[in-house]
């Protein structure tokens, strides 16, 4: 079901390469999610991706063994895995970062929500100084469940300009104002590992393309699904094929190789376009449905409303888009009924929501 949608993006962006800037390995996360190296590798290969940044999932008992595992796996992954170490401020974070970097880690991951710290912790500027000294990426959870962190990020990025500061999850905690501040801070980057379409459209419109890194958050997302959904929205926002290619892999590869950051010019800005009321209804129902799926395990009522909202007259111009969305929702219903505990079918909702928000981007001929 996903392959034709990803192929549509490849048709719009010839020579497209994918590099996933946010993936995890681990078996002990308290939230119950798991991912093995083989599972991550299968996801990358299914999307024909050229690599990923990878780091441990939450490890309540500490990170040295988990960091060693990620580094060792990466050393035997034919260059597909670029390993980051994960550290917890207050638990010898700088010592562990230096140890892991000496063993082969290529970046640092911080998670203020899982590790329950804020960016004014005294260990954090030491880690930024290390990233600055070695021109390394330092990726920070900037999604749900945390207080605003943008002011500290701006201060550290100014003080340590060689650090490649990557704000995960479209920096939704601070995106409302940080998009303007980052114009003068090319070393502040945003990864796209998020699923709310309005946030992603804001990201692609208001942040310079060179400061956006495609990411899935695997195993919470899937590389191919995230690319098919997110890059549709980038094209809908008005980005060129060259700019989409830079987001999809170009800038991440610069970071992975330790090369100077690419430049792309300013953000495209918000485009004037008429609201599509009927498609907006579908998108809004699906956003709530996906949220309920993640929170309660059952968004079926809202998905059913989205499917009913696709019953439009056949003669309207966008009828094929509604038909394609309805086909995705039907496939979701069948898959969910067959395996109620399987999270993978939710990916069909992610694609459907993106399609509803991107009526100007072609749909596969086979899907209408």
CSV table of C-alpha atoms in Angstrom, one decimal:
chain,number,residue,atom,x,y,z
A,1,UNK,CA,0.0,0.0,0.0
A,2,UNK,CA,2.8,2.4,0.8
A,3,UNK,CA,5.1,1.8,-2.2
A,4,UNK,CA,3.1,3.7,-4.8
A,5,UNK,CA,2.9,6.7,-2.6
A,6,UNK,CA,6.7,6.8,-2.0
A,7,UNK,CA,7.2,6.2,-5.8
A,8,UNK,CA,5.1,9.3,-6.4
A,9,UNK,CA,7.6,11.4,-4.4
A,10,UNK,CA,10.5,9.8,-6.3
A,11,UNK,CA,8.7,10.8,-9.6
A,12,UNK,CA,8.5,14.4,-8.4
A,13,UNK,CA,12.1,14.4,-7.1
A,14,UNK,CA,14.3,12.5,-9.6
A,15,UNK,CA,17.3,10.8,-8.0
A,16,UNK,CA,15.8,11.1,-4.5
A,17,UNK,CA,17.8,9.6,-1.7
A,18,UNK,CA,16.5,9.1,1.8
A,19,UNK,CA,18.6,9.4,5.0
A,20,UNK,CA,16.6,9.0,8.2
A,21,UNK,CA,17.9,11.4,10.8
A,22,UNK,CA,16.1,9.9,13.9
A,23,UNK,CA,16.0,6.2,14.6
A,24,UNK,CA,16.4,4.0,17.7
A,25,UNK,CA,17.5,0.6,18.9
A,26,UNK,CA,16.6,-1.0,22.2
A,27,UNK,CA,14.5,-3.5,24.0
A,28,UNK,CA,14.0,-1.9,27.5
A,29,UNK,CA,12.1,1.3,26.9
A,30,UNK,CA,9.4,1.6,29.6
A,31,UNK,CA,6.8,2.7,27.0
A,32,UNK,CA,6.9,-0.8,25.5
A,33,UNK,CA,8.3,0.0,22.1
A,34,UNK,CA,11.1,-2.1,20.8
A,35,UNK,CA,13.4,-2.2,17.8
A,36,UNK,CA,16.2,-4.6,16.8
A,37,UNK,CA,19.0,-3.9,14.3
A,38,UNK,CA,17.4,-6.3,11.8
A,39,UNK,CA,14.0,-4.5,12.1
A,40,UNK,CA,15.6,-1.1,11.6
A,41,UNK,CA,17.6,-2.5,8.7
A,42,UNK,CA,14.5,-3.9,7.0
A,43,UNK,CA,12.7,-0.6,7.3
A,44,UNK,CA,15.6,1.3,5.7
A,45,UNK,CA,15.9,-1.2,2.9
A,46,UNK,CA,12.2,-1.3,2.2
A,47,UNK,CA,12.4,2.5,1.7
A,48,UNK,CA,15.7,2.1,-0.3
A,49,UNK,CA,17.3,4.5,2.2
A,50,UNK,CA,21.0,5.2,2.1
A,51,UNK,CA,21.4,5.4,5.9
A,52,UNK,CA,20.3,6.8,9.3
A,53,UNK,CA,21.4,8.4,12.5
A,54,UNK,CA,20.7,5.8,15.3
A,55,UNK,CA,20.8,5.9,19.1
A,56,UNK,CA,19.5,4.0,22.1
A,57,UNK,CA,16.0,4.0,23.2
A,58,UNK,CA,15.3,4.9,26.8
A,59,UNK,CA,17.4,2.8,29.1
A,60,UNK,CA,16.4,3.3,32.8
A,61,UNK,CA,19.5,1.5,34.0
A,62,UNK,CA,21.9,3.7,32.2
A,63,UNK,CA,23.5,4.1,28.8
A,64,UNK,CA,27.1,2.8,28.5
A,65,UNK,CA,26.0,-0.8,27.5
A,66,UNK,CA,23.3,0.5,25.2
A,67,UNK,CA,25.8,3.0,23.6
A,68,UNK,CA,28.3,0.2,23.1
A,69,UNK,CA,25.6,-2.0,21.5
A,70,UNK,CA,24.6,0.7,19.0
A,71,UNK,CA,28.3,1.5,18.1
A,72,UNK,CA,29.0,-2.2,17.6
A,73,UNK,CA,25.9,-2.8,15.4
A,74,UNK,CA,26.8,0.3,13.3
A,75,UNK,CA,30.3,-1.1,12.7
A,76,UNK,CA,28.8,-4.1,11.0
A,77,UNK,CA,25.9,-2.4,9.1
A,78,UNK,CA,27.8,-1.6,5.8
A,79,UNK,CA,27.8,2.1,6.6
A,80,UNK,CA,24.0,2.4,6.9
A,81,UNK,CA,24.0,3.2,10.6
A,82,UNK,CA,25.7,6.4,11.9
A,83,UNK,CA,25.7,5.9,15.7
A,84,UNK,CA,25.0,8.5,18.3
A,85,UNK,CA,25.6,8.0,22.0
A,86,UNK,CA,22.8,8.9,24.4
A,87,UNK,CA,23.7,10.4,27.8
A,88,UNK,CA,21.8,11.6,30.9
A,89,UNK,CA,22.9,14.9,32.5
A,90,UNK,CA,23.8,14.2,36.1
A,91,UNK,CA,25.2,10.8,35.5
A,92,UNK,CA,28.7,11.4,34.2
A,93,UNK,CA,27.3,12.6,30.9
A,94,UNK,CA,30.4,14.2,29.6
A,95,UNK,CA,32.6,11.3,30.6
A,96,UNK,CA,30.2,8.9,28.9
A,97,UNK,CA,30.0,11.0,25.8
A,98,UNK,CA,33.8,11.2,25.5
A,99,UNK,CA,34.1,7.5,26.1
A,100,UNK,CA,31.5,6.6,23.4
A,101,UNK,CA,32.9,9.1,20.9
A,102,UNK,CA,36.3,7.4,21.3
A,103,UNK,CA,34.7,4.1,20.6
A,104,UNK,CA,33.1,5.3,17.4
A,105,UNK,CA,30.0,7.4,18.1
A,106,UNK,CA,29.4,10.2,15.7
A,107,UNK,CA,27.0,12.4,17.7
A,108,UNK,CA,25.2,12.9,20.9
A,109,UNK,CA,21.5,12.4,21.8
A,110,UNK,CA,19.7,14.2,24.7
A,111,UNK,CA,16.1,13.5,25.8
A,112,UNK,CA,14.9,16.0,28.4
A,113,UNK,CA,11.5,14.3,28.9
A,114,UNK,CA,12.7,10.7,29.4
A,115,UNK,CA,15.7,11.8,31.5
A,116,UNK,CA,13.8,14.5,33.3
A,117,UNK,CA,16.2,17.4,33.0
A,118,UNK,CA,16.1,20.9,31.5
A,119,UNK,CA,18.7,22.5,29.3
A,120,UNK,CA,20.0,24.7,32.1
A,121,UNK,CA,21.5,21.6,33.7
A,122,UNK,CA,25.3,22.3,34.3
A,123,UNK,CA,26.2,19.2,32.2
A,124,UNK,CA,24.5,20.5,29.1
A,125,UNK,CA,26.9,23.4,28.1
A,126,UNK,CA,29.8,21.0,28.6
A,127,UNK,CA,28.2,18.7,26.0
A,128,UNK,CA,27.6,21.6,23.7
A,129,UNK,CA,31.3,22.6,24.1
A,130,UNK,CA,32.3,19.1,23.2
A,131,UNK,CA,30.1,19.1,20.1
A,132,UNK,CA,31.5,22.5,19.1
A,133,UNK,CA,35.1,21.3,19.6
A,134,UNK,CA,34.6,18.3,17.4
A,135,UNK,CA,32.0,19.7,14.9
A,136,UNK,CA,29.5,17.1,16.0
A,137,UNK,CA,25.7,16.9,15.9
A,138,UNK,CA,23.8,17.0,19.2
A,139,UNK,CA,20.2,15.9,18.8
A,140,UNK,CA,17.6,17.0,21.4
A,141,UNK,CA,14.1,15.9,22.0
A,142,UNK,CA,12.0,19.0,21.4
A,143,UNK,CA,8.5,17.5,21.1
A,144,UNK,CA,5.8,16.8,23.6
A,145,UNK,CA,6.1,16.5,27.3
A,146,UNK,CA,8.7,19.2,28.0
A,147,UNK,CA,8.8,22.9,28.9
A,148,UNK,CA,10.0,25.3,26.3
A,149,UNK,CA,13.7,24.9,25.5
A,150,UNK,CA,14.3,27.3,22.7
A,151,UNK,CA,15.9,30.1,24.6
A,152,UNK,CA,18.6,27.8,25.9
A,153,UNK,CA,19.1,26.3,22.4
A,154,UNK,CA,19.6,29.8,20.9
A,155,UNK,CA,22.1,30.8,23.5
A,156,UNK,CA,24.1,27.5,23.2
A,157,UNK,CA,24.0,27.7,19.3
A,158,UNK,CA,25.4,31.2,19.4
A,159,UNK,CA,28.1,30.3,21.9
A,160,UNK,CA,29.1,27.0,20.2
A,161,UNK,CA,28.6,27.6,16.4
A,162,UNK,CA,30.4,24.4,15.3
A,163,UNK,CA,27.8,22.3,17.2
A,164,UNK,CA,25.2,20.9,14.8
A,165,UNK,CA,22.1,21.3,17.0
A,166,UNK,CA,19.3,19.1,15.8
A,167,UNK,CA,15.9,19.7,17.4
A,168,UNK,CA,13.7,16.6,17.1
A,169,UNK,CA,10.0,16.4,16.3
A,170,UNK,CA,9.9,19.6,14.3
A,171,UNK,CA,10.7,21.5,17.5
A,172,UNK,CA,7.0,21.7,18.2
A,173,UNK,CA,7.7,22.8,21.7
A,174,UNK,CA,9.1,26.1,20.4
A,175,UNK,CA,8.3,26.2,16.7
A,176,UNK,CA,5.9,29.2,17.1
A,177,UNK,CA,8.8,31.6,17.5
A,178,UNK,CA,12.0,29.6,16.9
A,179,UNK,CA,11.5,29.6,13.1
A,180,UNK,CA,12.3,33.3,13.1
A,181,UNK,CA,15.3,33.1,15.5
A,182,UNK,CA,16.9,30.3,13.5
A,183,UNK,CA,17.3,32.4,10.4
A,184,UNK,CA,20.5,33.8,11.8
A,185,UNK,CA,21.6,30.4,13.3
A,186,UNK,CA,22.4,28.0,10.4
A,187,UNK,CA,23.7,25.4,12.9
A,188,UNK,CA,20.2,25.0,14.4
A,189,UNK,CA,18.4,22.3,12.5
A,190,UNK,CA,15.0,20.7,12.8
A,191,UNK,CA,14.2,17.0,12.2
A,192,UNK,CA,10.8,16.2,10.8
A,193,UNK,CA,10.0,13.2,12.9
A,194,UNK,CA,6.4,14.3,13.6
A,195,UNK,CA,3.0,13.4,12.2
A,196,UNK,CA,0.7,16.4,12.7
A,197,UNK,CA,0.4,17.8,9.2
A,198,UNK,CA,-0.2,21.4,10.2
A,199,UNK,CA,3.1,21.4,12.2
A,200,UNK,CA,5.0,19.9,9.2
A,201,UNK,CA,3.5,22.4,6.8
A,202,UNK,CA,4.6,25.2,9.1
A,203,UNK,CA,8.1,23.7,9.3
A,204,UNK,CA,8.5,23.3,5.6
A,205,UNK,CA,7.1,26.8,4.9
A,206,UNK,CA,8.9,28.9,7.6
A,207,UNK,CA,12.2,27.2,8.2
A,208,UNK,CA,15.0,27.3,5.5
A,209,UNK,CA,15.2,23.9,3.7
A,210,UNK,CA,18.9,23.5,4.6
A,211,UNK,CA,17.9,23.5,8.3
A,212,UNK,CA,15.4,20.6,8.0
A,213,UNK,CA,16.4,17.0,8.2
A,214,UNK,CA,14.0,14.2,7.1
A,215,UNK,CA,13.4,11.8,10.0
A,216,UNK,CA,10.9,9.0,11.0
A,217,UNK,CA,11.5,8.4,14.7
A,218,UNK,CA,11.6,4.6,14.0
A,219,UNK,CA,10.2,2.4,15.5
A,220,UNK,CA,7.5,5.0,16.4
A,221,UNK,CA,7.4,5.8,12.7
A,222,UNK,CA,8.6,4.0,9.6
A,223,UNK,CA,11.2,5.4,7.2
A,224,UNK,CA,9.2,4.8,4.0
A,225,UNK,CA,5.9,5.9,5.4
A,226,UNK,CA,7.3,9.1,6.9
A,227,UNK,CA,9.0,9.9,3.6
A,228,UNK,CA,5.8,9.4,1.6
A,229,UNK,CA,3.8,11.5,4.0
A,230,UNK,CA,6.2,14.3,5.0
A,231,UNK,CA,7.8,14.9,1.5
A,232,UNK,CA,4.3,15.3,0.0
A,233,UNK,CA,3.8,18.1,2.4
A,234,UNK,CA,7.1,19.6,1.5
A,235,UNK,CA,6.1,19.6,-2.1
A,236,UNK,CA,2.7,21.0,-1.3
A,237,UNK,CA,4.4,23.8,0.6
A,238,UNK,CA,6.1,24.8,-2.6
A,239,UNK,CA,9.6,23.5,-2.1
A,240,UNK,CA,11.6,22.6,-5.3
A,241,UNK,CA,12.8,19.2,-6.1
A,242,UNK,CA,16.4,20.3,-5.2
A,243,UNK,CA,15.2,21.6,-1.8
A,244,UNK,CA,13.3,18.4,-1.0
A,245,UNK,CA,16.4,16.4,-1.9
A,246,UNK,CA,18.4,18.4,0.5
A,247,UNK,CA,15.9,17.7,3.3
A,248,UNK,CA,15.6,14.1,2.4
A,249,UNK,CA,19.3,13.3,2.7
A,250,UNK,CA,21.6,16.0,1.5
A,251,UNK,CA,22.1,17.9,4.7
A,252,UNK,CA,22.1,14.8,6.9
A,253,UNK,CA,24.9,13.3,4.7
A,254,UNK,CA,26.9,16.5,5.1
A,255,UNK,CA,26.6,16.1,8.9
A,256,UNK,CA,27.4,12.4,8.8
A,257,UNK,CA,30.6,13.1,6.9
A,258,UNK,CA,31.6,16.0,9.0
A,259,UNK,CA,31.4,18.4,6.0
A,260,UNK,CA,30.4,22.0,6.1
A,261,UNK,CA,26.6,22.5,6.2
A,262,UNK,CA,24.9,23.1,2.9
A,263,UNK,CA,23.0,26.3,2.3
A,264,UNK,CA,19.7,26.7,0.5
A,265,UNK,CA,18.5,30.3,0.8
A,266,UNK,CA,15.6,31.5,2.8
A,267,UNK,CA,12.4,29.7,3.8
A,268,UNK,CA,9.8,29.7,1.1
A,269,UNK,CA,7.2,31.4,3.4
A,270,UNK,CA,3.5,30.9,3.7
A,271,UNK,CA,1.8,30.6,0.3
A,272,UNK,CA,-1.6,32.1,-0.3
A,273,UNK,CA,-4.1,29.4,-1.4
A,274,UNK,CA,-7.8,28.9,-0.9
A,275,UNK,CA,-8.8,26.6,1.9
A,276,UNK,CA,-10.2,23.3,0.7
A,277,UNK,CA,-13.1,22.9,3.1
A,278,UNK,CA,-14.0,19.3,2.2
A,279,UNK,CA,-10.4,18.0,2.3
A,280,UNK,CA,-9.7,20.0,5.5
A,281,UNK,CA,-12.6,18.1,7.2
A,282,UNK,CA,-11.0,14.8,6.3
A,283,UNK,CA,-7.5,15.9,7.4
A,284,UNK,CA,-8.9,17.2,10.8
A,285,UNK,CA,-10.8,14.0,11.5
A,286,UNK,CA,-7.7,11.9,10.7
A,287,UNK,CA,-5.5,14.0,12.9
A,288,UNK,CA,-7.8,13.3,15.9
A,289,UNK,CA,-8.1,9.7,14.9
A,290,UNK,CA,-4.3,9.2,14.8
A,291,UNK,CA,-3.9,10.9,18.1
A,292,UNK,CA,-6.6,8.6,19.7
A,293,UNK,CA,-4.8,5.6,18.2
A,294,UNK,CA,-1.6,6.6,19.9
A,295,UNK,CA,-3.2,7.5,23.2
A,296,UNK,CA,-6.0,5.0,23.6
A,297,UNK,CA,-5.5,2.5,20.9
A,298,UNK,CA,-8.9,3.2,19.3
A,299,UNK,CA,-9.5,6.1,16.9
A,300,UNK,CA,-12.0,4.2,14.9
A,301,UNK,CA,-14.9,6.7,15.4
A,302,UNK,CA,-12.9,9.6,14.0
A,303,UNK,CA,-11.5,7.5,11.2
A,304,UNK,CA,-15.1,6.5,10.3
A,305,UNK,CA,-16.0,10.2,10.2
A,306,UNK,CA,-13.1,10.8,7.9
A,307,UNK,CA,-14.2,8.0,5.6
A,308,UNK,CA,-17.8,9.4,5.5
A,309,UNK,CA,-16.3,12.8,4.7
A,310,UNK,CA,-14.8,11.3,1.5
A,311,UNK,CA,-18.2,10.6,0.1
A,312,UNK,CA,-18.2,13.6,-2.2
A,313,UNK,CA,-20.0,14.0,-5.6
A,314,UNK,CA,-18.1,12.3,-8.3
A,315,UNK,CA,-18.1,15.4,-10.5
A,316,UNK,CA,-16.0,17.6,-8.2
A,317,UNK,CA,-12.4,18.3,-9.4
A,318,UNK,CA,-10.7,16.5,-6.5
A,319,UNK,CA,-12.9,13.4,-6.4
A,320,UNK,CA,-9.9,11.2,-7.2
A,321,UNK,CA,-8.1,12.4,-4.1
A,322,UNK,CA,-11.1,11.5,-1.9
A,323,UNK,CA,-11.2,8.1,-3.6
A,324,UNK,CA,-7.5,7.5,-2.9
A,325,UNK,CA,-7.9,8.5,0.8
A,326,UNK,CA,-11.0,6.2,1.1
A,327,UNK,CA,-9.0,3.3,-0.3
A,328,UNK,CA,-6.3,3.9,2.3
A,329,UNK,CA,-8.9,4.0,5.1
A,330,UNK,CA,-10.5,0.8,3.8
A,331,UNK,CA,-7.1,-0.9,3.9
A,332,UNK,CA,-6.5,0.4,7.4
A,333,UNK,CA,-9.8,-1.0,8.6
A,334,UNK,CA,-9.1,-4.4,7.1
A,335,UNK,CA,-5.6,-4.5,8.6
A,336,UNK,CA,-6.7,-3.3,12.0
A,337,UNK,CA,-9.5,-5.9,12.1
A,338,UNK,CA,-7.0,-8.7,11.2
A,339,UNK,CA,-4.4,-7.6,13.9
A,340,UNK,CA,-5.9,-5.2,16.4
A,341,UNK,CA,-2.6,-4.9,18.4
A,342,UNK,CA,-0.4,-4.2,15.4
A,343,UNK,CA,0.6,-0.6,15.2
A,344,UNK,CA,1.8,-0.7,11.6
A,345,UNK,CA,-1.6,-0.1,10.0
A,346,UNK,CA,-1.6,3.4,11.6
A,347,UNK,CA,0.9,4.3,8.9
A,348,UNK,CA,-2.0,4.3,6.4
A,349,UNK,CA,-3.7,7.0,8.4
A,350,UNK,CA,-0.5,9.1,8.4
A,351,UNK,CA,-0.4,8.8,4.6
A,352,UNK,CA,-4.1,9.6,4.3
A,353,UNK,CA,-3.9,12.7,6.4
A,354,UNK,CA,-0.9,14.0,4.3
A,355,UNK,CA,-2.8,13.3,1.1
A,356,UNK,CA,-5.8,15.4,2.4
A,357,UNK,CA,-3.4,18.3,3.1
A,358,UNK,CA,-1.6,18.1,-0.3
A,359,UNK,CA,-4.1,18.2,-3.1
A,360,UNK,CA,-1.7,19.8,-5.5
A,361,UNK,CA,0.8,16.9,-5.3
A,362,UNK,CA,0.0,14.0,-7.8
A,363,UNK,CA,-1.5,10.8,-6.4
A,364,UNK,CA,-0.6,7.3,-7.8
A,365,UNK,CA,-2.7,6.4,-10.8
A,366,UNK,CA,-3.4,3.0,-9.3
A,367,UNK,CA,-4.7,4.5,-6.0
A,368,UNK,CA,-7.6,6.7,-7.2
